[in-house]
mmCIF file of C-alpha atoms and ligand atoms in Angstrom:
data_model
loop_
_atom_site.group_PDB
_atom_site.id
_atom_site.type_symbol
_atom_site.label_atom_id
_atom_site.label_comp_id
_atom_site.label_asym_id
_atom_site.label_seq_id
_atom_site.Cartn_x
_atom_site.Cartn_y
_atom_site.Cartn_z
ATOM 1 C CA MET A 23 -0.142 0.291 -0.099
ATOM 2 C CA ALA A 24 1.327 3.695 -0.553
ATOM 3 C CA LEU A 25 2.217 6.023 1.960
ATOM 4 C CA THR A 26 1.307 9.485 2.327
ATOM 5 C CA ASN A 27 4.654 11.712 4.163
ATOM 6 C CA ARG A 28 3.574 14.726 5.560
ATOM 7 C CA ALA A 29 5.866 17.366 5.362
ATOM 8 C CA PHE A 30 7.968 20.814 6.567
ATOM 9 C CA ARG A 31 9.624 22.752 2.914
ATOM 10 C CA LEU A 32 10.785 26.016 3.041
ATOM 11 C CA ALA A 33 8.782 28.624 1.298
ATOM 12 C CA ALA A 34 10.553 31.567 2.285
ATOM 13 C CA ARG A 35 13.968 32.728 3.496
ATOM 14 C CA PRO A 36 12.855 34.529 6.940
ATOM 15 C CA VAL A 37 14.485 37.990 8.015
ATOM 16 C CA GLY A 38 13.600 38.398 11.971
ATOM 17 C CA GLN A 39 11.666 35.604 13.469
ATOM 18 C CA PRO A 40 9.967 33.270 11.664
ATOM 19 C CA LYS A 41 7.039 32.729 10.755
ATOM 20 C CA PRO A 42 4.498 29.971 9.790
ATOM 21 C CA SER A 43 4.237 31.215 5.941
ATOM 22 C CA ASP A 44 7.999 30.317 5.584
ATOM 23 C CA TRP A 45 7.738 27.188 5.475
ATOM 24 C CA THR A 46 4.436 24.684 3.655
ATOM 25 C CA PHE A 47 3.577 21.577 4.606
ATOM 26 C CA ALA A 48 2.061 19.640 2.640
ATOM 27 C CA GLU A 49 0.842 16.073 2.514
ATOM 28 C CA GLU A 50 2.547 13.672 -0.611
ATOM 29 C CA PRO A 51 3.563 10.238 -1.738
ATOM 30 C CA VAL A 52 6.410 8.212 -0.521
ATOM 31 C CA PRO A 53 8.275 7.632 -2.543
ATOM 32 C CA GLU A 54 9.130 3.904 -3.877
ATOM 33 C CA LEU A 55 13.444 2.591 -2.364
ATOM 34 C CA ALA A 56 16.176 2.290 -4.989
ATOM 35 C CA ASP A 57 19.110 -0.347 -4.609
ATOM 36 C CA GLY A 58 20.511 0.604 -1.366
ATOM 37 C CA GLN A 59 18.302 3.409 0.437
ATOM 38 C CA ILE A 60 16.130 3.631 3.325
ATOM 39 C CA LEU A 61 12.743 4.168 4.366
ATOM 40 C CA VAL A 62 12.954 5.180 8.345
ATOM 41 C CA GLU A 63 9.400 5.593 9.954
ATOM 42 C CA VAL A 64 10.589 9.621 11.344
ATOM 43 C CA ARG A 65 9.376 9.385 15.408
ATOM 44 C CA TYR A 66 11.197 12.544 17.211
ATOM 45 C CA LEU A 67 12.868 15.369 15.432
ATOM 46 C CA SER A 68 15.277 17.676 17.498
ATOM 47 C CA LEU A 69 14.951 20.798 17.749
ATOM 48 C CA ASP A 70 17.329 23.289 16.993
ATOM 49 C CA PRO A 71 18.400 26.631 17.359
ATOM 50 C CA ALA A 72 20.664 26.588 14.625
ATOM 51 C CA MET A 73 17.532 25.535 11.913
ATOM 52 C CA ARG A 74 16.457 29.723 11.642
ATOM 53 C CA GLY A 75 21.075 29.532 10.259
ATOM 54 C CA TRP A 76 20.064 27.359 7.767
ATOM 55 C CA MET A 77 17.397 29.227 6.389
ATOM 56 C CA ASN A 78 19.835 32.361 5.743
ATOM 57 C CA ASP A 79 21.452 32.330 2.055
ATOM 58 C CA VAL A 80 24.594 32.720 3.611
ATOM 59 C CA PRO A 81 27.894 30.944 3.892
ATOM 60 C CA SER A 82 28.421 29.242 6.801
ATOM 61 C CA TYR A 83 29.948 25.523 8.157
ATOM 62 C CA ILE A 84 26.935 23.598 5.632
ATOM 63 C CA ARG A 85 24.429 24.991 3.189
ATOM 64 C CA PRO A 86 21.644 26.934 3.700
ATOM 65 C CA VAL A 87 18.314 24.828 3.282
ATOM 66 C CA GLY A 88 17.320 24.826 -0.307
ATOM 67 C CA ILE A 89 13.301 26.919 -1.062
ATOM 68 C CA GLY A 90 11.215 24.293 -1.817
ATOM 69 C CA GLU A 91 13.348 21.108 -0.202
ATOM 70 C CA VAL A 92 12.439 19.696 2.843
ATOM 71 C CA MET A 93 13.551 21.439 6.116
ATOM 72 C CA ARG A 94 16.572 20.179 8.076
ATOM 73 C CA ALA A 95 16.763 18.403 11.105
ATOM 74 C CA GLY A 96 18.288 15.361 13.477
ATOM 75 C CA GLY A 97 15.634 13.020 13.992
ATOM 76 C CA ALA A 98 15.142 9.631 15.286
ATOM 77 C CA GLY A 99 12.949 6.357 14.230
ATOM 78 C CA ARG A 100 13.271 3.589 13.451
ATOM 79 C CA VAL A 101 13.816 1.574 10.107
ATOM 80 C CA ALA A 102 10.591 0.185 7.920
ATOM 81 C CA ALA A 103 11.914 -0.802 4.489
ATOM 82 C CA THR A 104 14.849 -1.645 3.051
ATOM 83 C CA ARG A 105 17.144 -2.321 -0.183
ATOM 84 C CA HIS A 106 20.341 -1.859 2.448
ATOM 85 C CA PRO A 107 22.616 -4.517 3.298
ATOM 86 C CA GLY A 108 23.152 -1.953 6.524
ATOM 87 C CA PHE A 109 20.330 -1.803 7.965
ATOM 88 C CA ALA A 110 17.319 -4.356 9.173
ATOM 89 C CA ILE A 111 13.715 -3.564 9.700
ATOM 90 C CA GLY A 112 13.349 -2.597 13.640
ATOM 91 C CA ASP A 113 17.020 -0.477 13.536
ATOM 92 C CA ALA A 114 16.089 2.407 15.899
ATOM 93 C CA VAL A 115 18.254 5.290 13.930
ATOM 94 C CA VAL A 116 19.456 8.711 13.850
ATOM 95 C CA GLY A 117 20.224 10.507 10.694
ATOM 96 C CA MET A 118 19.083 14.272 9.526
ATOM 97 C CA PHE A 119 16.138 12.536 8.159
ATOM 98 C CA GLY A 120 14.192 16.735 7.782
ATOM 99 C CA VAL A 121 10.654 17.524 9.167
ATOM 100 C CA GLN A 122 9.503 14.807 8.190
ATOM 101 C CA ALA A 123 7.489 11.679 8.903
ATOM 102 C CA TRP A 124 8.945 9.247 7.265
ATOM 103 C CA ALA A 125 12.257 9.654 5.852
ATOM 104 C CA VAL A 126 14.014 8.561 2.206
ATOM 105 C CA SER A 127 17.296 7.892 2.681
ATOM 106 C CA ASP A 128 20.304 6.462 1.146
ATOM 107 C CA GLY A 129 22.464 5.189 5.049
ATOM 108 C CA ARG A 130 24.845 7.725 4.782
ATOM 109 C CA GLY A 131 25.058 9.742 8.550
ATOM 110 C CA VAL A 132 23.130 7.411 9.127
ATOM 111 C CA THR A 133 23.415 5.440 12.516
ATOM 112 C CA ARG A 134 22.104 2.449 13.976
ATOM 113 C CA VAL A 135 21.181 3.321 18.417
ATOM 114 C CA ASP A 136 20.736 1.169 21.392
ATOM 115 C CA GLU A 137 16.971 2.110 22.517
ATOM 116 C CA GLY A 138 18.352 -0.375 25.716
ATOM 117 C CA LEU A 139 20.906 2.024 26.903
ATOM 118 C CA ALA A 140 18.310 4.886 26.165
ATOM 119 C CA PRO A 141 15.445 5.892 24.847
ATOM 120 C CA LEU A 142 15.467 7.335 21.309
ATOM 121 C CA PRO A 143 14.762 11.279 22.406
ATOM 122 C CA VAL A 144 18.277 10.683 24.595
ATOM 123 C CA TYR A 145 19.955 10.313 21.064
ATOM 124 C CA LEU A 146 18.623 13.857 19.998
ATOM 125 C CA GLY A 147 19.917 15.309 23.100
ATOM 126 C CA THR A 148 22.675 14.047 25.766
ATOM 127 C CA LEU A 149 24.272 10.867 23.404
ATOM 128 C CA GLY A 150 23.568 13.177 19.981
ATOM 129 C CA MET A 151 24.235 16.702 18.446
ATOM 130 C CA THR A 152 23.668 18.572 22.011
ATOM 131 C CA GLY A 153 25.860 16.466 24.215
ATOM 132 C CA LEU A 154 28.635 16.208 21.999
ATOM 133 C CA THR A 155 28.804 20.162 21.007
ATOM 134 C CA ALA A 156 28.814 20.370 25.454
ATOM 135 C CA TYR A 157 31.825 17.228 25.656
ATOM 136 C CA PHE A 158 33.726 19.000 22.680
ATOM 137 C CA GLY A 159 33.315 22.554 23.177
ATOM 138 C CA LEU A 160 34.253 22.438 26.855
ATOM 139 C CA LEU A 161 36.556 19.323 27.288
ATOM 140 C CA ASP A 162 38.689 20.809 23.811
ATOM 141 C CA ILE A 163 38.109 24.211 23.901
ATOM 142 C CA GLY A 164 37.778 25.506 27.193
ATOM 143 C CA ARG A 165 39.976 23.085 29.211
ATOM 144 C CA PRO A 166 38.927 23.754 32.403
ATOM 145 C CA GLU A 167 40.676 22.336 34.956
ATOM 146 C CA PRO A 168 39.861 20.958 38.380
ATOM 147 C CA GLY A 169 39.177 23.993 41.246
ATOM 148 C CA GLN A 170 38.678 26.791 38.296
ATOM 149 C CA THR A 171 35.314 28.698 38.036
ATOM 150 C CA VAL A 172 33.505 27.332 34.558
ATOM 151 C CA VAL A 173 30.385 30.406 33.281
ATOM 152 C CA VAL A 174 27.722 28.813 31.148
ATOM 153 C CA SER A 175 24.967 30.625 29.358
ATOM 154 C CA GLY A 176 22.274 29.284 28.275
ATOM 155 C CA ALA A 177 22.651 26.391 30.909
ATOM 156 C CA ALA A 178 19.596 25.244 30.891
ATOM 157 C CA GLY A 179 18.415 24.300 27.835
ATOM 158 C CA ALA A 180 20.318 20.559 25.724
ATOM 159 C CA VAL A 181 23.978 22.021 25.564
ATOM 160 C CA GLY A 182 24.363 23.845 28.478
ATOM 161 C CA MET A 183 23.238 21.463 31.146
ATOM 162 C CA VAL A 184 24.695 19.189 30.297
ATOM 163 C CA ALA A 185 28.597 21.305 29.437
ATOM 164 C CA GLY A 186 27.701 22.679 32.681
ATOM 165 C CA GLN A 187 27.428 19.269 34.553
ATOM 166 C CA ILE A 188 30.705 17.436 32.936
ATOM 167 C CA ALA A 189 32.298 21.074 34.250
ATOM 168 C CA ARG A 190 31.124 19.936 37.176
ATOM 169 C CA ILE A 191 32.793 16.014 36.453
ATOM 170 C CA LYS A 192 35.447 17.278 36.123
ATOM 171 C CA GLY A 193 35.730 19.498 39.673
ATOM 172 C CA CYS A 194 34.657 22.593 38.758
ATOM 173 C CA ARG A 195 32.735 25.271 40.633
ATOM 174 C CA VAL A 196 30.516 25.827 38.364
ATOM 175 C CA VAL A 197 27.387 28.720 37.484
ATOM 176 C CA GLY A 198 24.882 28.764 34.828
ATOM 177 C CA ILE A 199 22.796 32.006 33.428
ATOM 178 C CA ALA A 200 19.750 31.415 32.805
ATOM 179 C CA GLY A 201 16.000 32.875 31.717
ATOM 180 C CA GLY A 202 13.487 32.510 34.813
ATOM 181 C CA PRO A 203 13.827 31.748 38.786
ATOM 182 C CA ASP A 204 12.493 27.835 38.146
ATOM 183 C CA LYS A 205 15.626 27.407 35.430
ATOM 184 C CA CYS A 206 17.462 28.377 38.031
ATOM 185 C CA ALA A 207 16.210 26.335 41.272
ATOM 186 C CA TRP A 208 16.923 23.351 38.614
ATOM 187 C CA LEU A 209 20.230 24.368 37.727
ATOM 188 C CA THR A 210 21.770 24.658 41.873
ATOM 189 C CA GLY A 211 19.268 21.127 42.480
ATOM 190 C CA GLU A 212 18.991 18.640 40.530
ATOM 191 C CA LEU A 213 22.201 19.324 38.673
ATOM 192 C CA GLY A 214 24.607 20.703 41.108
ATOM 193 C CA PHE A 215 25.651 23.951 40.087
ATOM 194 C CA ASP A 216 27.420 25.756 42.272
ATOM 195 C CA ALA A 217 25.460 28.578 42.502
ATOM 196 C CA ALA A 218 22.380 30.282 39.329
ATOM 197 C CA ILE A 219 22.473 33.740 37.297
ATOM 198 C CA ASP A 220 18.695 34.939 36.569
ATOM 199 C CA TYR A 221 19.586 36.890 33.921
ATOM 200 C CA ARG A 222 15.590 38.136 33.253
ATOM 201 C CA ALA A 223 16.451 39.618 36.918
ATOM 202 C CA GLY A 224 19.082 41.950 37.072
ATOM 203 C CA SER A 225 22.231 43.243 36.402
ATOM 204 C CA VAL A 226 24.129 40.360 35.227
ATOM 205 C CA LYS A 227 27.545 41.868 35.976
ATOM 206 C CA ALA A 228 26.689 42.627 39.446
ATOM 207 C CA ALA A 229 25.821 39.033 40.488
ATOM 208 C CA LEU A 230 29.220 37.842 38.109
ATOM 209 C CA ARG A 231 30.982 40.341 40.193
ATOM 210 C CA GLU A 232 29.479 38.164 43.307
ATOM 211 C CA ARG A 233 29.116 34.406 42.228
ATOM 212 C CA CYS A 234 32.538 34.772 40.780
ATOM 213 C CA PRO A 235 35.298 36.094 43.489
ATOM 214 C CA ASP A 236 38.199 34.648 41.333
ATOM 215 C CA GLY A 237 37.288 35.502 37.771
ATOM 216 C CA VAL A 238 35.856 33.039 34.756
ATOM 217 C CA HIS A 239 38.181 31.135 34.037
ATOM 218 C CA VAL A 240 36.116 28.863 30.829
ATOM 219 C CA TYR A 241 32.903 30.051 29.420
ATOM 220 C CA PHE A 242 30.723 28.066 27.642
ATOM 221 C CA ASP A 243 28.440 31.037 25.691
ATOM 222 C CA ASN A 244 25.346 29.565 23.931
ATOM 223 C CA VAL A 245 23.836 33.598 23.966
ATOM 224 C CA GLY A 246 26.427 35.984 22.562
ATOM 225 C CA GLY A 247 25.746 39.272 23.119
ATOM 226 C CA ASP A 248 25.041 41.491 25.886
ATOM 227 C CA ILE A 249 25.473 38.022 28.114
ATOM 228 C CA LEU A 250 29.067 37.193 26.270
ATOM 229 C CA ASP A 251 29.872 41.384 27.108
ATOM 230 C CA ALA A 252 29.160 40.529 31.365
ATOM 231 C CA VAL A 253 31.669 37.690 31.375
ATOM 232 C CA LEU A 254 33.849 39.442 29.127
ATOM 233 C CA ALA A 255 34.495 41.737 32.261
ATOM 234 C CA ARG A 256 34.922 39.604 34.385
ATOM 235 C CA LEU A 257 37.744 37.033 32.284
ATOM 236 C CA ALA A 258 40.484 35.749 34.501
ATOM 237 C CA ARG A 259 44.170 35.525 33.636
ATOM 238 C CA GLY A 260 44.176 33.056 30.324
ATOM 239 C CA ALA A 261 40.600 32.441 30.678
ATOM 240 C CA ARG A 262 39.229 30.798 27.521
ATOM 241 C CA VAL A 263 35.669 31.788 26.269
ATOM 242 C CA VAL A 264 33.953 28.656 23.757
ATOM 243 C CA ILE A 265 31.957 30.076 21.225
ATOM 244 C CA CYS A 266 28.808 27.308 20.746
ATOM 245 C CA GLY A 267 26.603 29.249 20.027
ATOM 246 C CA ALA A 268 24.639 32.821 20.057
ATOM 247 C CA ILE A 269 21.123 33.018 20.319
ATOM 248 C CA SER A 270 20.591 35.247 21.462
ATOM 249 C CA GLN A 271 20.977 37.429 18.261
ATOM 250 C CA TYR A 272 20.441 34.330 15.637
ATOM 251 C CA ASN A 273 17.074 36.426 14.555
ATOM 252 C CA ALA A 274 18.904 40.009 15.011
ATOM 253 C CA GLU A 275 19.836 41.570 10.807
ATOM 254 C CA GLN A 276 22.719 43.355 12.238
ATOM 255 C CA VAL A 277 24.231 40.846 14.755
ATOM 256 C CA LYS A 278 25.988 42.474 18.063
ATOM 257 C CA GLY A 279 29.073 42.226 18.741
ATOM 258 C CA PRO A 280 31.305 42.161 21.682
ATOM 259 C CA SER A 281 32.383 45.685 22.689
ATOM 260 C CA ASN A 282 34.995 44.132 25.414
ATOM 261 C CA TYR A 283 36.699 42.417 23.645
ATOM 262 C CA LEU A 284 40.187 44.152 25.542
ATOM 263 C CA SER A 285 39.736 41.361 27.763
ATOM 264 C CA LEU A 286 41.365 38.994 26.307
ATOM 265 C CA LEU A 287 44.635 41.298 25.245
ATOM 266 C CA VAL A 288 44.588 41.895 29.043
ATOM 267 C CA ASN A 289 44.176 38.517 30.420
ATOM 268 C CA ARG A 290 45.849 37.098 27.565
ATOM 269 C CA ALA A 291 42.955 34.842 27.119
ATOM 270 C CA SER A 292 41.235 33.496 24.089
ATOM 271 C CA MET A 293 38.067 33.389 22.442
ATOM 272 C CA GLN A 294 37.587 30.011 19.861
ATOM 273 C CA GLY A 295 34.392 29.460 17.771
ATOM 274 C CA MET A 296 33.220 24.967 17.588
ATOM 275 C CA VAL A 297 31.696 23.564 15.370
ATOM 276 C CA VAL A 298 30.251 19.741 16.301
ATOM 277 C CA PHE A 299 30.674 18.154 13.543
ATOM 278 C CA ASP A 300 34.904 18.614 13.188
ATOM 279 C CA TYR A 301 35.125 15.785 16.340
ATOM 280 C CA ALA A 302 32.895 12.933 14.116
ATOM 281 C CA ASP A 303 35.543 10.589 14.268
ATOM 282 C CA ARG A 304 35.602 10.700 18.178
ATOM 283 C CA TYR A 305 31.852 10.691 18.698
ATOM 284 C CA PRO A 306 31.980 7.275 19.944
ATOM 285 C CA GLU A 307 33.939 7.737 22.617
ATOM 286 C CA ALA A 308 33.204 10.857 23.921
ATOM 287 C CA ILE A 309 29.500 9.036 23.382
ATOM 288 C CA ARG A 310 30.805 5.907 25.997
ATOM 289 C CA GLU A 311 32.596 8.345 28.623
ATOM 290 C CA MET A 312 28.115 10.487 28.208
ATOM 291 C CA ALA A 313 26.684 7.416 28.969
ATOM 292 C CA GLY A 314 28.842 5.748 31.129
ATOM 293 C CA TRP A 315 28.044 8.648 33.509
ATOM 294 C CA MET A 316 24.583 9.075 33.593
ATOM 295 C CA ALA A 317 24.889 5.202 33.861
ATOM 296 C CA ASP A 318 26.463 6.175 37.594
ATOM 297 C CA GLY A 319 24.017 9.297 37.966
ATOM 298 C CA SER A 320 26.695 11.812 37.421
ATOM 299 C CA LEU A 321 24.927 13.176 34.585
ATOM 300 C CA ARG A 322 21.905 13.649 34.256
ATOM 301 C CA SER A 323 19.208 13.966 31.247
ATOM 302 C CA ARG A 324 16.200 15.821 30.160
ATOM 303 C CA GLU A 325 14.187 16.361 26.888
ATOM 304 C CA HIS A 326 11.562 18.437 26.802
ATOM 305 C CA VAL A 327 9.118 16.297 24.467
ATOM 306 C CA VAL A 328 6.661 18.263 22.582
ATOM 307 C CA ARG A 329 4.092 16.749 19.924
ATOM 308 C CA GLY A 330 2.192 16.838 17.070
ATOM 309 C CA LEU A 331 4.849 16.776 13.507
ATOM 310 C CA GLU A 332 2.346 19.705 12.093
ATOM 311 C CA THR A 333 2.883 22.026 15.349
ATOM 312 C CA PHE A 334 6.754 22.483 13.805
ATOM 313 C CA PRO A 335 6.599 26.426 13.483
ATOM 314 C CA GLU A 336 5.162 27.247 16.562
ATOM 315 C CA ARG A 337 7.449 24.369 18.617
ATOM 316 C CA LEU A 338 10.726 25.876 16.905
ATOM 317 C CA GLY A 339 9.824 29.402 18.670
ATOM 318 C CA MET A 340 10.001 27.719 22.154
ATOM 319 C CA LEU A 341 13.717 28.200 21.569
ATOM 320 C CA PHE A 342 13.724 31.383 21.052
ATOM 321 C CA ARG A 343 10.923 32.737 23.956
ATOM 322 C CA GLY A 344 12.969 30.641 26.022
ATOM 323 C CA GLU A 345 10.184 28.389 27.339
ATOM 324 C CA ASN A 346 12.363 25.461 27.181
ATOM 325 C CA ILE A 347 14.145 22.988 29.901
ATOM 326 C CA GLY A 348 16.061 20.373 28.832
ATOM 327 C CA LYS A 349 16.505 19.183 25.670
ATOM 328 C CA LEU A 350 13.678 20.419 23.107
ATOM 329 C CA VAL A 351 12.124 17.617 20.792
ATOM 330 C CA LEU A 352 9.575 17.559 18.664
ATOM 331 C CA GLU A 353 7.202 13.853 18.908
ATOM 332 C CA VAL A 354 5.932 13.654 15.630
HETATM 333 N N1 NAP B 423 28.416 24.997 17.478
HETATM 334 C C1 NAP B 423 28.460 24.347 17.902
HETATM 335 O O1 NAP B 423 28.763 22.681 16.680
HETATM 336 C C2 NAP B 423 26.913 23.988 18.162
HETATM 337 C C3 NAP B 423 26.192 22.714 18.527
HETATM 338 C C4 NAP B 423 24.806 22.485 18.941
HETATM 339 C C5 NAP B 423 24.422 23.889 19.691
HETATM 340 N N2 NAP B 423 25.204 25.549 18.879
HETATM 341 C C6 NAP B 423 24.451 26.043 20.480
HETATM 342 O O2 NAP B 423 24.317 25.709 21.074
HETATM 343 C C7 NAP B 423 23.509 26.859 21.328
HETATM 344 C C8 NAP B 423 22.284 25.911 22.719
HETATM 345 O O3 NAP B 423 22.039 25.188 21.533
HETATM 346 P P1 NAP B 423 20.243 23.856 22.466
HETATM 347 O O4 NAP B 423 20.303 23.202 21.854
HETATM 348 O O5 NAP B 423 21.315 23.685 23.312
HETATM 349 O O6 NAP B 423 19.487 25.061 23.093
HETATM 350 P P2 NAP B 423 18.434 24.955 24.181
HETATM 351 O O7 NAP B 423 19.564 25.810 25.087
HETATM 352 O O8 NAP B 423 18.333 24.225 24.744
HETATM 353 O O9 NAP B 423 17.290 26.598 24.107
HETATM 354 C C9 NAP B 423 17.727 27.169 23.725
HETATM 355 C C10 NAP B 423 17.602 28.824 25.072
HETATM 356 O O10 NAP B 423 18.667 30.029 24.754
HETATM 357 C C11 NAP B 423 18.121 31.476 25.493
HETATM 358 N N3 NAP B 423 17.407 31.788 24.747
HETATM 359 C C12 NAP B 423 16.695 32.033 23.708
HETATM 360 N N4 NAP B 423 16.934 33.312 23.773
HETATM 361 C C13 NAP B 423 18.043 34.180 24.098
HETATM 362 C C14 NAP B 423 18.055 35.212 24.948
HETATM 363 N N5 NAP B 423 18.037 36.477 23.910
HETATM 364 N N6 NAP B 423 19.197 35.439 25.554
HETATM 365 C C15 NAP B 423 19.705 34.731 25.724
HETATM 366 N N7 NAP B 423 19.651 33.060 26.287
HETATM 367 C C16 NAP B 423 18.471 32.951 25.416
HETATM 368 C C17 NAP B 423 16.474 29.975 25.974
HETATM 369 O O11 NAP B 423 17.046 30.074 27.556
HETATM 370 P P3 NAP B 423 16.227 31.399 28.727
HETATM 371 O O12 NAP B 423 15.502 30.757 29.439
HETATM 372 O O13 NAP B 423 17.705 30.540 29.653
HETATM 373 O O14 NAP B 423 16.475 32.212 28.327
HETATM 374 C C18 NAP B 423 16.301 28.759 25.537
HETATM 375 O O15 NAP B 423 15.495 28.000 26.254
HETATM 376 C C19 NAP B 423 22.521 27.741 20.924
HETATM 377 O O16 NAP B 423 23.682 28.833 20.326
HETATM 378 C C20 NAP B 423 22.972 26.803 19.305
HETATM 379 O O17 NAP B 423 23.454 27.131 18.708
HETATM 380 C C21 NAP B 423 26.126 25.021 18.929
#
């Protein structure tokens, strides 16, 4: 029997905050499989701030989504049909399946995962792209040492919650910056951060002075903008600033750069960007180590699961309104 797909395709390049009319949502037939292909029933989609950037027609670390193409997204699901020797029906898989219910793939970039170890949504978060970003960004670029102060922004989100917990596992003093008292209470309660700063409640600069008396040795930045500037003003000598993301700027027509960058000079500090895909050959090593921390209880994962493929545009907006705690996942 012919299957019907439901898919979001990019219709327009957004200016500022994306709106529903920037995509079309349509039912369309699922194509027949050719030799070497698999059909995946997509169960969960990863909602990521980076999706906003992929909609812009500008040079980046990955080519933009073309007008008329299925919107790019990481996904997790099960193989429903296969003409590929490396996959069997029922295999649990993750890959860039796009914002759609069924995905045909040649298997490139598709990884089999063990649902016995963790449920599918975790492979889109802590044991997936965002956890890996935290792991390599913090350990390779941030290089924290025991006793040092590590500050993480976007701390109650998918990347931030993992970066902060790994810093704690490595014996650092961890300060998280997040929006709202509930997120801050979760960071210092369940996740064991040493302190949290609610950036919506008052001056981040003043809070950093109080909560980081020895300065900031590692800053893991997910948000950019004014918060980056405030942390730059508080760096310790030799500090490392990890530029992981800048969500506060993704909808801006003119990106606001840091004005306190001379703090890098005064403090002999460095600021370095990172892209998780550069570490692909080391993913297995990182996943093994993080799965071990999850098993012994030192690393906690939280997924914020929302439902309904057709709600995708509205759900993506949650990231920019700070409505998620932990990894935002859309159940198809
Ligand atoms: N470099 C890489 O390879 C790589 C890979 C994955 C992700 N990233 C980046 O990592 C960052 C976090 O991604 P994620 O998937 O973990 O998202 P997330 O943190 O789970 O969700 C985004 C969070 O950003 C915060 N936020 C939104 N607007 C903000 C603003 N104007 N100022 C301050 N905070 C704001 C919100 O939390 P609050 O309530 O705290 O505001 C929101 O919950 C993003 O910048 C993303 O692009 C980079």
